[in-house]
Coordinates of C-alpha atoms in Angstrom, one line a residue:
M1 CA -25.6 54.4 109.0
N2 CA -27.3 57.6 108.0
V3 CA -29.6 59.0 110.7
S4 CA -32.3 61.5 109.6
T5 CA -32.7 64.6 111.8
A6 CA -36.4 65.0 110.8
T7 CA -39.1 63.8 113.1
S8 CA -42.5 62.8 112.1
F9 CA -45.6 63.1 114.3
S10 CA -49.0 61.6 114.2
P11 CA -52.0 63.9 113.8
G12 CA -53.1 63.2 117.4
R13 CA -49.7 64.0 118.8
T14 CA -49.5 67.2 116.7
R15 CA -52.8 68.4 118.2
R16 CA -51.6 67.7 121.7
I17 CA -48.5 69.8 121.1
L18 CA -50.5 72.7 119.8
I19 CA -52.8 72.6 122.8
T20 CA -49.9 72.6 125.2
A21 CA -48.2 75.5 123.4
A22 CA -51.5 77.5 123.5
G23 CA -51.8 76.8 127.2
A24 CA -48.2 78.0 127.8
A25 CA -48.9 81.2 125.9
L26 CA -52.0 81.8 127.9
L27 CA -50.1 81.3 131.2
G28 CA -47.5 83.7 129.9
L29 CA -50.1 86.4 129.4
L30 CA -51.6 85.8 132.8
S31 CA -48.2 86.2 134.4
V32 CA -47.7 89.7 132.9
S33 CA -48.0 92.3 135.7
P34 CA -51.0 94.7 135.6
A35 CA -48.7 97.6 134.8
Q36 CA -47.3 95.7 131.8
A37 CA -50.8 94.8 130.7
Q38 CA -51.5 98.5 130.5
G39 CA -48.7 99.0 128.0
D40 CA -46.1 100.0 130.6
W41 CA -48.0 103.1 131.5
P42 CA -47.0 105.9 131.2
A43 CA -44.7 104.8 128.4
G44 CA -43.3 108.3 128.0
K45 CA -46.6 110.0 127.3
V46 CA -47.4 113.4 128.8
I47 CA -49.8 113.3 131.8
T48 CA -52.1 116.3 132.3
W49 CA -52.8 117.3 135.9
V50 CA -55.9 119.5 135.8
V51 CA -56.3 122.1 138.6
P52 CA -59.8 123.5 138.6
Y53 CA -58.7 126.9 140.0
P54 CA -56.7 129.9 138.8
P55 CA -52.9 129.8 139.1
G56 CA -51.3 130.9 142.4
G57 CA -53.6 129.3 145.0
S58 CA -52.7 126.5 147.3
T59 CA -54.2 123.8 145.1
D60 CA -52.2 125.1 142.1
V61 CA -48.9 125.6 143.9
L62 CA -49.1 122.3 145.7
G63 CA -50.2 120.5 142.5
R64 CA -47.3 121.9 140.4
N65 CA -44.7 120.8 142.9
V66 CA -46.1 117.3 143.4
A67 CA -46.7 116.9 139.7
Q68 CA -43.1 117.8 138.9
R69 CA -41.7 115.2 141.2
V70 CA -44.1 112.5 140.0
G71 CA -43.1 113.3 136.4
M72 CA -39.4 112.9 137.3
S73 CA -40.0 109.6 139.0
L74 CA -42.1 108.3 136.1
G75 CA -39.7 109.5 133.5
T76 CA -42.3 111.7 131.7
N77 CA -43.7 115.2 131.7
V78 CA -46.7 116.0 134.0
I79 CA -48.1 119.3 133.0
V80 CA -50.5 121.4 135.0
D81 CA -53.6 122.8 133.2
N82 CA -55.7 125.3 135.0
K83 CA -59.3 125.0 134.1
A84 CA -60.9 127.4 136.5
G85 CA -64.5 128.5 136.9
A86 CA -67.8 127.7 138.6
T87 CA -66.2 126.9 142.0
G88 CA -64.0 124.3 140.5
T89 CA -66.7 122.3 138.7
I90 CA -65.6 123.1 135.2
G91 CA -62.2 121.4 135.7
A92 CA -63.8 118.5 137.5
A93 CA -66.3 118.0 134.7
Y94 CA -63.5 118.0 132.2
V95 CA -61.6 115.3 133.9
A96 CA -64.7 113.2 134.5
K97 CA -65.2 113.1 130.8
A98 CA -61.6 112.4 129.9
A99 CA -60.4 109.0 128.7
P100 CA -59.8 106.7 131.7
D101 CA -56.2 105.9 130.7
G102 CA -54.2 107.6 133.4
Y103 CA -53.1 110.5 131.2
T104 CA -55.6 113.0 132.7
V105 CA -56.0 113.5 136.5
L106 CA -57.7 116.0 138.7
G107 CA -55.7 117.8 141.5
T108 CA -58.5 119.4 143.4
S109 CA -59.9 120.3 146.8
I110 CA -63.0 119.6 148.8
G111 CA -65.3 122.0 147.0
P112 CA -66.0 120.4 143.6
Q113 CA -66.0 116.9 145.1
A114 CA -68.1 117.2 148.3
I115 CA -69.8 120.7 148.5
A116 CA -70.8 122.0 145.1
P117 CA -72.9 119.0 144.1
H118 CA -75.3 119.7 146.9
L119 CA -75.3 123.5 146.4
L120 CA -75.4 123.8 142.7
G121 CA -77.9 121.0 141.9
K122 CA -77.4 118.9 138.8
L123 CA -73.8 118.9 137.6
P124 CA -72.3 117.5 134.4
Y125 CA -70.5 114.9 136.4
D126 CA -71.0 112.6 139.4
P127 CA -68.4 113.6 142.1
I128 CA -68.2 110.0 143.4
A129 CA -69.2 107.6 140.6
G130 CA -67.5 109.7 138.0
F131 CA -64.0 109.3 139.5
E132 CA -61.4 106.9 140.9
P133 CA -59.9 108.3 144.1
V134 CA -56.1 108.2 143.9
V135 CA -54.7 109.8 147.1
T136 CA -55.2 112.6 149.7
I137 CA -52.3 115.0 149.4
G138 CA -53.0 116.9 152.6
T139 CA -55.4 119.0 154.6
I140 CA -55.6 122.8 155.4
P141 CA -57.2 124.0 158.6
H142 CA -58.6 127.5 158.8
I143 CA -58.5 130.4 161.3
L144 CA -61.5 132.4 162.4
V145 CA -60.1 135.9 162.2
V146 CA -61.4 139.5 162.8
G147 CA -59.7 142.8 162.0
V148 CA -57.8 144.2 165.0
N149 CA -60.1 147.2 165.0
Q150 CA -63.1 144.9 165.7
P151 CA -64.2 144.7 169.3
F152 CA -64.4 140.9 169.5
Q153 CA -61.8 139.2 171.6
T154 CA -63.5 135.7 171.6
V155 CA -65.9 133.6 169.5
A156 CA -68.4 134.0 172.3
E157 CA -68.3 137.8 172.0
L158 CA -68.7 137.6 168.2
V159 CA -71.7 135.3 168.6
A160 CA -73.3 137.4 171.3
A161 CA -72.9 140.6 169.2
A162 CA -74.5 138.8 166.2
K163 CA -77.5 137.7 168.3
A164 CA -77.9 141.2 169.6
Q165 CA -77.9 142.5 166.0
P166 CA -79.4 139.7 163.8
G167 CA -78.3 140.0 160.2
Q168 CA -76.0 143.0 160.8
L169 CA -72.6 141.4 161.1
A170 CA -71.0 140.1 157.9
Y171 CA -68.5 137.4 157.1
A172 CA -66.4 137.1 153.9
S173 CA -65.7 134.0 151.9
G174 CA -63.8 133.3 148.7
G175 CA -67.1 132.6 146.9
N176 CA -70.4 130.9 146.9
G177 CA -70.1 127.2 147.6
T178 CA -66.6 127.4 149.0
I179 CA -65.5 125.7 152.3
L180 CA -65.2 129.2 153.7
Q181 CA -68.9 129.9 153.2
M182 CA -69.8 126.5 154.6
Q183 CA -67.9 127.2 157.9
G184 CA -69.8 130.5 158.4
E185 CA -73.1 128.6 157.8
L186 CA -72.1 125.9 160.3
L187 CA -71.3 128.6 162.9
Q188 CA -74.8 130.0 162.4
Q189 CA -76.4 126.5 162.7
Q190 CA -74.5 125.7 165.9
T191 CA -75.1 129.0 167.6
G192 CA -78.4 130.3 166.3
A193 CA -76.7 133.6 165.4
R194 CA -77.5 135.2 162.0
F195 CA -74.7 136.7 159.8
I196 CA -74.6 138.2 156.4
H197 CA -72.5 136.2 153.9
V198 CA -70.4 138.4 151.5
P199 CA -68.9 136.2 148.8
Y200 CA -65.8 137.4 146.9
K201 CA -64.0 136.2 143.8
G202 CA -61.3 134.5 145.7
D203 CA -59.8 134.2 149.2
T204 CA -57.4 137.2 148.7
P205 CA -60.0 140.0 148.2
A206 CA -62.1 138.5 151.0
L207 CA -59.1 138.7 153.3
Q208 CA -58.3 142.2 152.2
D209 CA -61.7 143.5 153.1
T210 CA -61.5 141.6 156.5
L211 CA -58.2 143.4 157.1
A212 CA -59.8 146.7 156.1
G213 CA -62.9 146.2 158.4
Q214 CA -65.4 146.1 155.5
V215 CA -66.6 142.8 157.0
Q216 CA -66.4 141.6 160.6
F217 CA -64.8 138.2 160.2
M218 CA -63.9 135.3 158.0
F219 CA -62.6 131.7 158.1
A220 CA -59.3 132.0 156.3
P221 CA -56.7 129.4 155.3
V222 CA -53.8 129.2 157.7
A223 CA -51.2 130.2 155.1
A224 CA -53.1 133.3 154.0
A225 CA -54.1 134.5 157.5
L226 CA -51.1 133.6 159.6
P227 CA -48.7 136.4 158.5
H228 CA -51.3 139.0 159.2
V229 CA -52.0 137.5 162.6
Q230 CA -48.3 137.4 163.5
A231 CA -48.0 141.0 162.2
G232 CA -50.8 142.2 164.5
K233 CA -53.2 143.1 161.7
L234 CA -55.7 140.3 162.3
R235 CA -56.9 138.7 165.6
A236 CA -57.3 135.0 165.6
L237 CA -60.3 133.8 167.7
A238 CA -60.1 130.1 167.0
V239 CA -58.8 127.4 164.6
T240 CA -60.9 124.8 162.9
S241 CA -58.4 121.9 163.3
G242 CA -58.9 119.1 165.9
Q243 CA -55.7 120.3 167.7
R244 CA -54.2 123.7 168.3
L245 CA -51.7 124.9 165.7
K246 CA -48.0 124.9 166.5
A247 CA -47.7 128.3 165.0
L248 CA -50.6 129.6 167.2
P249 CA -50.4 127.7 170.5
A250 CA -52.5 130.2 172.4
V251 CA -55.4 130.2 170.0
P252 CA -58.1 127.6 170.9
T253 CA -59.8 125.2 168.6
M254 CA -63.5 125.7 167.8
G255 CA -64.2 122.6 169.9
E256 CA -62.5 124.2 172.9
V257 CA -64.8 127.3 172.7
G258 CA -67.9 125.1 172.7
M259 CA -68.5 124.4 169.0
K260 CA -69.4 120.7 169.0
D261 CA -67.9 118.7 166.1
F262 CA -66.6 121.8 164.5
V263 CA -63.5 120.2 162.9
V264 CA -63.2 121.5 159.3
E265 CA -60.1 120.9 157.2
Q266 CA -59.9 121.7 153.5
W267 CA -58.4 118.6 151.8
Q268 CA -56.3 118.5 148.7
A269 CA -56.5 115.3 146.7
V270 CA -56.0 113.6 143.3
F271 CA -58.7 111.8 141.4
A272 CA -58.7 110.0 138.0
P273 CA -61.7 109.4 135.7
A274 CA -63.9 106.5 136.6
K275 CA -62.8 103.1 135.1
T276 CA -59.1 104.1 135.1
P277 CA -57.3 100.7 135.4
T278 CA -56.6 99.8 139.0
A279 CA -52.9 99.2 138.2
V280 CA -52.6 102.7 136.9
V281 CA -54.4 104.2 140.0
Q282 CA -52.1 102.2 142.3
R283 CA -49.0 103.4 140.4
L284 CA -50.1 107.0 140.7
N285 CA -50.9 106.5 144.4
H286 CA -47.4 105.1 144.9
E287 CA -45.6 107.9 143.1
I288 CA -47.6 110.7 144.8
N289 CA -47.0 109.1 148.2
N290 CA -43.3 109.1 147.4
A291 CA -43.4 112.7 146.2
L292 CA -44.9 113.8 149.6
K293 CA -41.7 112.6 151.3
D294 CA -39.5 114.8 149.2
P295 CA -37.8 117.4 151.4
A296 CA -38.7 120.2 149.0
V297 CA -42.4 119.3 149.1
V298 CA -42.3 119.0 152.9
S299 CA -40.7 122.5 153.2
L300 CA -43.3 123.9 150.8
V301 CA -46.3 122.6 152.6
D302 CA -45.1 124.0 155.9
K303 CA -45.3 127.5 154.2
L304 CA -48.7 126.7 152.8
G305 CA -50.1 125.5 156.1
V306 CA -50.8 122.1 154.7
T307 CA -50.6 118.9 156.8
L308 CA -49.4 116.1 154.5
V309 CA -51.6 113.0 154.6
G310 CA -51.0 110.5 151.7
G311 CA -52.5 107.0 152.2
T312 CA -54.6 104.7 150.0
P313 CA -57.3 105.4 147.4
K314 CA -59.9 103.8 149.7
Q315 CA -59.0 106.3 152.5
L316 CA -59.6 109.2 150.1
G317 CA -62.9 107.7 148.9
D318 CA -64.1 107.3 152.5
L319 CA -63.1 110.9 153.3
Q320 CA -64.9 112.2 150.3
K321 CA -68.1 110.3 151.1
A322 CA -68.1 111.4 154.8
D323 CA -67.5 115.1 153.9
S324 CA -70.1 114.9 151.2
A325 CA -72.7 113.7 153.6
K326 CA -71.7 116.3 156.2
W327 CA -72.0 119.3 153.9
A328 CA -75.1 118.0 152.3
K329 CA -76.8 118.2 155.7
V330 CA -75.4 121.7 156.4
I331 CA -76.7 123.0 153.0
K332 CA -80.1 121.3 153.4
D333 CA -80.6 122.5 157.0
G334 CA -79.5 126.0 156.2
N335 CA -81.6 126.0 153.0
I336 CA -78.5 127.4 151.2
K337 CA -79.0 128.3 147.6
A338 CA -76.4 129.1 144.9
E339 CA -76.4 132.9 144.5

């Protein structure tokens, strides 16, 4: 007997088979992971890590080291592109307008994302709605320092002298709208003393004039000020962190000298353009968190005076919103204008 291998179907059965096949295909698509759905990002493509400041600063050095390790882990190149100017807002605006595909990110600090928007007025980007928070890299406390030739031994003595000579004592900052200026303003608001703000083009020249006695004091990043304090060229009056620094155990916090709620830390963080796929944001978050555990990164941040943080995108978003509200109030209460 000859048996045919061909099979015939009725039109109704053929329709049912096609529907079943279509359903199976749909289930297959739904079972693809979010990362796969995004084309296996980064798929070997170059990622640009925009730093909105000049090369050589803490944000730049930290960003380059973290970016290198993220690139190695992802199997692609992560290049750092310095787009400096306008207290970091030029670089921030560039990233906010970039394609939300995970190939352009912003490695920045508190200034462009929580201070400048309230000081500079309308910006070409929304610091909150224009970005997806990725991760907080770390925080940098500051030290209130005076030159060793200044007579002030304590914060109380500095404040008393300023009250006795209103508008005569000056403090330096790395520029208008920086966290260094905001701390000087916060000190005025909490004490009623009046100082002169002297902005410089960067923290380094501000620190140099503080060392030379051209200005009376400044709030300086730990990494920049600590070597001069240890060498006896600057006197540390207080630190802005919530706890005393291990490197300066005898120096009190601002809270300990009577400055209520004076905890100020300059955070370093990574943002992506708004509407970047959640799967990509989560992958970036995961890779950066892993990079922060690298021994070489840990060693570097110790030298920079950075406390590593890491965490989730939501935690960064909450931190940004809280600091934005805080500095908005300081700027409004002090009637601070961009100079």
